[in-house]
Coordinates of C-alpha atoms and ligand atoms in Angstrom, one line a residue:
M1 CA -10.2 24.2 -23.3
G2 CA -11.3 21.9 -26.2
T3 CA -10.5 17.9 -25.9
P4 CA -6.7 17.5 -25.7
P5 CA -5.1 15.3 -28.1
V6 CA -4.4 12.6 -25.0
T7 CA -7.3 12.0 -23.2
H8 CA -8.9 10.3 -20.2
D9 CA -9.6 6.9 -23.1
D10 CA -5.7 6.8 -23.7
I11 CA -4.4 7.3 -19.8
V12 CA -6.8 3.9 -19.3
R13 CA -5.4 2.2 -22.0
F14 CA -2.2 3.0 -20.8
A15 CA -2.5 1.9 -17.5
D16 CA -4.2 -1.5 -18.4
E17 CA -1.1 -2.0 -20.5
R18 CA 1.5 -1.1 -18.4
V19 CA 0.9 0.5 -15.0
N20 CA -2.0 -2.8 -13.5
L21 CA -1.2 -5.7 -12.6
K22 CA -3.4 -8.2 -15.0
R23 CA -6.3 -9.6 -13.4
D24 CA -5.4 -13.4 -14.2
D25 CA -1.7 -12.6 -12.4
A26 CA -3.5 -10.9 -9.2
K27 CA -5.6 -13.7 -8.6
E28 CA -2.8 -15.8 -9.1
L29 CA -1.2 -14.7 -6.5
R30 CA -3.5 -14.2 -4.1
E31 CA -4.8 -17.9 -4.6
Q32 CA -0.9 -18.4 -3.7
A33 CA -1.3 -16.7 -0.5
N34 CA -5.1 -18.0 0.1
R35 CA -3.4 -21.7 0.0
L36 CA -0.9 -20.9 3.2
R37 CA -3.5 -19.4 4.5
E38 CA -5.8 -22.6 4.1
K39 CA -2.4 -24.7 5.3
L40 CA -2.5 -22.7 8.5
E41 CA -6.2 -23.0 9.1
N42 CA -6.4 -26.7 8.9
Y43 CA -3.6 -27.2 11.7
L44 CA -5.2 -24.8 13.5
E45 CA -7.7 -27.4 13.8
E46 CA -5.8 -29.9 15.1
H47 CA -3.5 -27.9 17.0
P48 CA -6.2 -25.2 18.4
D49 CA -3.6 -23.9 21.0
F50 CA -1.0 -23.2 18.7
D51 CA -0.2 -20.1 18.7
L52 CA -0.4 -18.1 15.1
R53 CA -4.1 -17.8 15.3
K54 CA -5.0 -16.5 11.7
M55 CA -3.5 -15.3 8.5
L56 CA -4.6 -12.2 6.2
L57 CA -3.6 -11.2 3.0
S58 CA -2.5 -7.0 2.8
G59 CA -0.9 -4.9 1.4
S60 CA -1.8 -3.8 -2.4
L61 CA -2.7 -7.1 -3.6
A62 CA -5.7 -7.4 -1.2
K63 CA -6.6 -4.1 -1.6
G64 CA -6.3 -4.2 -5.5
T65 CA -3.9 -1.4 -5.7
A66 CA -0.6 -3.5 -6.5
L67 CA 1.1 -2.6 -9.7
K68 CA 2.5 -5.0 -13.2
S69 CA 5.9 -4.9 -11.3
I70 CA 4.4 -6.6 -7.5
S71 CA 7.8 -7.5 -6.1
D72 CA 5.9 -9.6 -3.4
I73 CA 2.8 -11.1 -1.8
D74 CA 2.0 -9.1 1.5
V75 CA 0.7 -11.4 4.5
G76 CA 0.1 -10.7 8.0
C77 CA -0.1 -13.4 10.5
Y78 CA -1.4 -12.9 14.1
V79 CA 0.4 -14.8 17.0
S80 CA -0.9 -14.7 20.2
S81 CA 0.8 -11.7 22.3
E82 CA 1.3 -13.6 25.1
S83 CA 3.4 -16.3 23.7
A84 CA 5.4 -14.4 21.3
P85 CA 9.1 -13.2 22.0
E86 CA 9.6 -9.6 22.3
K87 CA 12.7 -8.9 20.8
I88 CA 12.3 -8.1 17.0
S89 CA 14.7 -10.7 16.0
D90 CA 13.3 -13.4 18.3
L91 CA 9.6 -12.7 17.1
V92 CA 10.6 -13.5 12.9
D93 CA 13.1 -16.6 14.0
W94 CA 10.1 -18.3 16.2
L95 CA 7.6 -17.3 13.6
A96 CA 9.3 -18.7 10.8
K97 CA 10.0 -22.4 13.1
K98 CA 6.4 -22.2 13.5
L99 CA 5.8 -21.7 10.2
R100 CA 7.6 -24.6 9.4
T101 CA 5.9 -26.5 11.9
A102 CA 2.4 -25.7 10.3
F103 CA 3.6 -26.2 6.9
P104 CA 5.6 -29.4 6.9
N105 CA 6.0 -30.0 3.0
F106 CA 8.2 -26.9 2.9
K107 CA 11.7 -27.4 3.0
P108 CA 13.2 -25.2 5.7
E109 CA 14.7 -23.2 3.1
Q110 CA 11.8 -22.1 1.7
V111 CA 10.8 -20.3 4.9
K112 CA 13.5 -17.7 5.4
P113 CA 13.3 -15.3 8.1
K114 CA 14.1 -11.7 7.2
E115 CA 15.0 -8.2 9.0
Y116 CA 10.9 -8.0 9.8
S117 CA 9.5 -10.7 8.6
V118 CA 10.0 -14.1 7.4
A119 CA 9.4 -15.0 3.4
V120 CA 7.7 -18.3 2.3
N121 CA 9.0 -19.2 -1.2
F122 CA 7.3 -21.0 -3.9
I123 CA 9.1 -23.3 -5.8
S124 CA 6.8 -23.9 -8.4
T125 CA 6.7 -20.2 -9.4
G126 CA 9.4 -18.7 -7.7
N127 CA 6.8 -16.6 -5.8
E128 CA 7.6 -14.8 -2.5
V129 CA 4.7 -14.7 0.0
D130 CA 6.2 -11.8 3.1
I131 CA 4.6 -12.9 6.4
V132 CA 4.6 -10.2 8.8
P133 CA 3.9 -11.0 12.2
I134 CA 0.9 -9.2 14.5
L135 CA 0.8 -9.2 17.9
Y136 CA -2.9 -9.9 19.0
D137 CA -4.6 -10.6 22.1
G138 CA -8.0 -10.9 20.9
D139 CA -9.5 -7.8 20.0
P140 CA -12.5 -8.5 17.9
K141 CA -11.7 -6.0 15.4
W142 CA -8.1 -7.7 14.5
R143 CA -6.6 -4.2 16.0
G144 CA -2.8 -5.8 17.2
Y145 CA 0.5 -5.0 17.0
L146 CA 2.1 -4.8 13.6
V147 CA 5.8 -4.9 13.4
S148 CA 6.5 -1.8 10.7
Q149 CA 8.5 -3.3 7.9
D150 CA 10.1 0.4 7.6
T151 CA 11.5 0.0 11.1
G152 CA 10.9 -3.1 13.0
E153 CA 8.6 -1.2 15.3
K154 CA 5.4 -1.8 17.1
L155 CA 2.5 -0.3 15.4
M156 CA -0.9 -0.8 17.1
T157 CA -3.4 -0.6 13.7
S158 CA -5.9 -3.0 12.1
V159 CA -5.4 -4.5 8.5
P160 CA -8.9 -5.4 8.2
M161 CA -9.9 -2.1 9.5
H162 CA -7.8 -0.7 6.7
L163 CA -8.6 -2.7 3.8
E164 CA -12.6 -1.7 5.4
F165 CA -11.4 1.4 4.6
I166 CA -9.9 1.3 1.2
R167 CA -13.2 -1.0 0.1
K168 CA -15.3 2.2 1.4
R169 CA -13.3 4.6 -1.0
K170 CA -13.5 2.1 -4.0
N171 CA -17.3 2.0 -3.7
A172 CA -17.7 5.8 -3.6
N173 CA -14.9 6.2 -7.0
D174 CA -15.1 2.4 -8.4
K175 CA -12.6 2.0 -10.8
H176 CA -11.6 5.4 -10.4
F177 CA -9.9 5.6 -7.2
A178 CA -8.1 2.2 -7.4
Q179 CA -6.8 3.3 -10.8
L180 CA -5.1 6.8 -9.3
V181 CA -3.5 5.4 -6.8
R182 CA -1.6 2.5 -8.9
L183 CA -1.3 5.6 -11.6
M184 CA -0.1 8.0 -9.0
K185 CA 2.4 4.9 -7.4
F186 CA 3.5 4.5 -10.8
W187 CA 5.1 8.5 -11.0
C188 CA 6.6 7.7 -7.9
K189 CA 8.4 4.4 -8.8
L190 CA 9.8 6.6 -11.9
Q191 CA 10.6 9.2 -9.1
K192 CA 12.0 6.6 -6.8
A193 CA 14.7 4.9 -9.6
A194 CA 16.1 8.7 -10.4
D195 CA 16.5 9.8 -6.8
D196 CA 17.4 7.0 -4.2
G197 CA 16.5 10.4 -1.9
F198 CA 12.7 10.3 -3.1
R199 CA 10.1 8.1 -1.1
F200 CA 6.7 8.2 -0.9
K201 CA 5.2 5.4 0.5
S202 CA 2.1 3.3 -1.0
F203 CA -0.3 3.8 1.9
M204 CA 0.5 7.3 2.0
V205 CA 0.0 7.8 -1.3
E206 CA -3.9 6.2 -1.0
L207 CA -4.5 8.6 2.1
I208 CA -4.0 11.1 0.1
V209 CA -6.1 10.4 -2.7
A210 CA -8.4 9.1 -0.3
H211 CA -8.2 12.9 1.3
L212 CA -8.8 14.6 -1.7
A213 CA -11.6 11.7 -2.8
D214 CA -13.7 12.7 0.6
R215 CA -13.4 16.2 -0.1
G216 CA -15.4 15.9 -3.3
T217 CA -12.2 15.9 -5.8
P218 CA -14.1 14.4 -9.2
L219 CA -11.5 11.1 -10.3
G220 CA -13.4 10.4 -13.4
D221 CA -11.6 11.9 -16.3
Y222 CA -7.6 11.3 -15.4
P223 CA -5.8 14.1 -16.7
R224 CA -8.2 16.7 -14.4
A225 CA -7.8 14.1 -11.4
L226 CA -4.1 13.7 -11.6
A227 CA -3.5 17.6 -12.2
A228 CA -5.8 18.0 -9.2
I229 CA -3.3 16.0 -7.0
F230 CA -0.7 17.1 -8.3
A231 CA -1.6 20.3 -7.7
F232 CA -2.7 19.6 -3.8
L233 CA 0.7 18.0 -3.3
A234 CA 2.3 21.4 -4.8
S235 CA 0.6 24.0 -3.2
D236 CA -0.3 22.5 0.2
E237 CA 3.1 21.4 0.8
F238 CA 1.9 19.1 3.2
R239 CA 0.9 21.9 5.9
T240 CA -2.4 20.0 5.8
T241 CA -2.5 17.1 8.6
I242 CA -4.7 14.6 7.0
A243 CA -6.7 12.4 9.2
F244 CA -9.9 10.5 9.0
N245 CA -13.0 10.7 11.1
D246 CA -14.0 6.8 9.7
Y247 CA -12.7 5.4 13.4
Y248 CA -11.6 8.1 15.4
D249 CA -12.4 12.0 15.8
P250 CA -9.8 13.7 13.9
K251 CA -9.5 16.6 16.6
T252 CA -8.5 14.2 19.2
C253 CA -4.8 13.4 16.8
K254 CA -2.1 13.6 18.7
V255 CA -0.5 17.1 17.7
T256 CA 3.3 16.9 16.2
N257 CA 5.9 18.9 14.7
D258 CA 6.8 16.3 12.0
P259 CA 7.2 17.2 8.4
M260 CA 4.2 15.6 7.4
R261 CA 1.3 14.2 9.1
I262 CA -1.0 11.5 7.8
W263 CA -2.7 9.7 10.2
D264 CA -3.3 6.0 10.3
P265 CA -7.4 5.7 9.9
V266 CA -7.5 3.2 12.7
N267 CA -4.6 5.0 15.1
C268 CA -4.2 8.7 14.9
E269 CA -1.0 8.3 17.4
N270 CA 0.5 6.5 14.0
N271 CA 1.5 9.3 12.0
V272 CA 2.3 6.9 9.0
A273 CA 4.7 9.6 7.4
K274 CA 6.4 9.6 10.7
L275 CA 10.0 9.2 9.3
Y276 CA 9.7 11.4 6.5
T277 CA 11.8 14.5 7.0
A278 CA 11.7 18.1 5.7
S279 CA 14.4 16.5 2.4
N280 CA 11.9 13.9 1.7
K281 CA 8.7 16.1 1.6
D282 CA 11.0 18.7 -0.4
K283 CA 10.9 16.3 -2.7
I284 CA 7.9 15.0 -3.1
V285 CA 6.4 18.6 -3.6
Q286 CA 9.1 19.9 -6.3
A287 CA 8.6 16.2 -7.5
A288 CA 5.0 17.4 -8.0
L289 CA 5.2 21.0 -9.2
D290 CA 7.1 19.5 -12.1
A291 CA 4.3 16.6 -12.9
G292 CA 1.9 19.2 -12.6
D293 CA 3.1 21.2 -15.1
A294 CA 3.3 18.7 -17.3
V295 CA 0.1 17.3 -16.9
D296 CA -1.3 20.9 -17.3
S297 CA 0.8 21.8 -20.6
A298 CA -0.3 18.2 -21.5
R299 CA -4.0 19.2 -21.3
R300 CA -3.4 22.8 -23.3
A301 CA -1.2 21.4 -26.0
I302 CA -2.2 21.2 -29.6
T303 CA -0.6 18.1 -31.5
K304 CA -0.8 14.7 -30.0
G305 CA 2.9 14.3 -29.9
E306 CA 3.7 17.5 -27.8
A307 CA 1.0 15.8 -25.3
V308 CA 2.9 13.0 -25.5
R309 CA 5.8 14.4 -24.9
F310 CA 4.5 16.2 -21.7
W311 CA 3.3 12.9 -20.2
Q312 CA 5.9 11.2 -20.5
K313 CA 7.5 13.7 -18.2
V314 CA 5.1 12.1 -16.0
F315 CA 5.1 8.5 -16.6
G316 CA 7.7 8.0 -18.4
S317 CA 9.2 7.2 -21.8
S318 CA 7.5 3.9 -22.1
F319 CA 4.0 6.5 -22.1
S320 CA 2.4 6.4 -25.6
A321 CA -1.1 7.3 -27.0
Ligands
ATP401 N1 2.9 2.2 9.2 C1 2.3 2.5 9.1 N2 1.4 2.1 9.8 C2 0.0 1.6 10.0 N3 0.0 0.3 9.1 C3 0.8 0.6 7.8 C4 2.0 1.2 7.9 N4 2.5 0.4 7.0 C5 1.9 0.1 6.3 N5 1.2 -0.6 7.3 C6 0.2 -1.7 6.6 O1 0.8 -2.4 5.6 C7 -0.3 -2.0 4.3 C8 0.6 -2.6 3.2 O2 1.3 -1.2 3.2 P1 2.2 -0.5 2.2 O3 2.7 1.1 1.7 O4 3.6 -0.9 2.4 O5 2.3 -1.5 0.8 P2 1.6 -1.7 -0.7 O6 0.0 -1.3 -0.3 O7 1.5 -3.2 -0.4 O8 2.1 -1.1 -1.8 P3 3.1 -1.7 -2.9 O9 2.6 -2.1 -4.1 O10 4.0 -0.4 -3.1 O11 3.5 -3.2 -2.1 C9 -0.8 -0.9 4.3 O12 -2.2 -1.1 3.6 C10 -1.7 -0.8 5.7 O13 -2.4 -1.9 6.4
MG402 MG1 3.3 -4.8 -1.2

């Protein structure tokens, strides 16, 4: 194959312009979350027996995989599991009350309980920090029960270990791992906008790209890497059970007949895809098949106009080169 009319560099440029959260914006959002963390730390110095133990930036802003369209800042808040109420709605109300105590210069209406988390609103910027409770009883690796933002279920996991897991993949594929995750998330977002029944959680996208990267899929040329990721999704059809040997032996993973099995890298009894139905799976496979065809056609195209039209099938009408 000769050089395709839309190249790796064109995809890099498109990602910088349309896909990625800008460095300065990411910095500002992180600083806002860190200010809350520091406020809690200061409060804890005076009140060491307070039931909130620490706050930790989690989610895409912590992992460096955020899109330009980022809507919230995810923060995990470790709460002492002995004192926290059992029922999720009570837990969330309790957490909101505690946060109002620790952040006295926030108006009560700036700290709002939501279904499974507490939203803290910054009036000056309009940004919202989403504080997710993690029930904690002293594990040195900061394992605890994270309240699932999908179901309210308590999942045994570790956000710092997830961050370490992603950090390792980023180190092995500098820039490229995070960039391909963001490009795939951007593609997912377009699929979701076109079809309510399309679901593909960001964390799952990261784990699939990690699975392929760990097995030697080259990530350095984006058209080629995207073709490989879509080809894997379309041909594997989630028959492969995704699991990682960083923190457990994949042979010990629970056996289930869930349509998709993507085990949490720190807990192989927690299937991140547990809620996904056969129909959710089929939609991902079908969309990946279409996207893979478009990428292959774009790579074989003769003219730039033709190649751009194929890339627009993947990344929408805003794609240009
Ligand atoms: N089912 C789950 N099991 C364990 N941890 C989870 C699960 N879902 C989310 N998490 C934790 O929450 C973090 C946030 O993941 P999530 O996919 O919700 O969004 P994100 O990475 O912030 O992406 P987005 O840009 O879509 O907000 C993950 O990195 C992980 O630490
Ligand atoms: Mg998020």
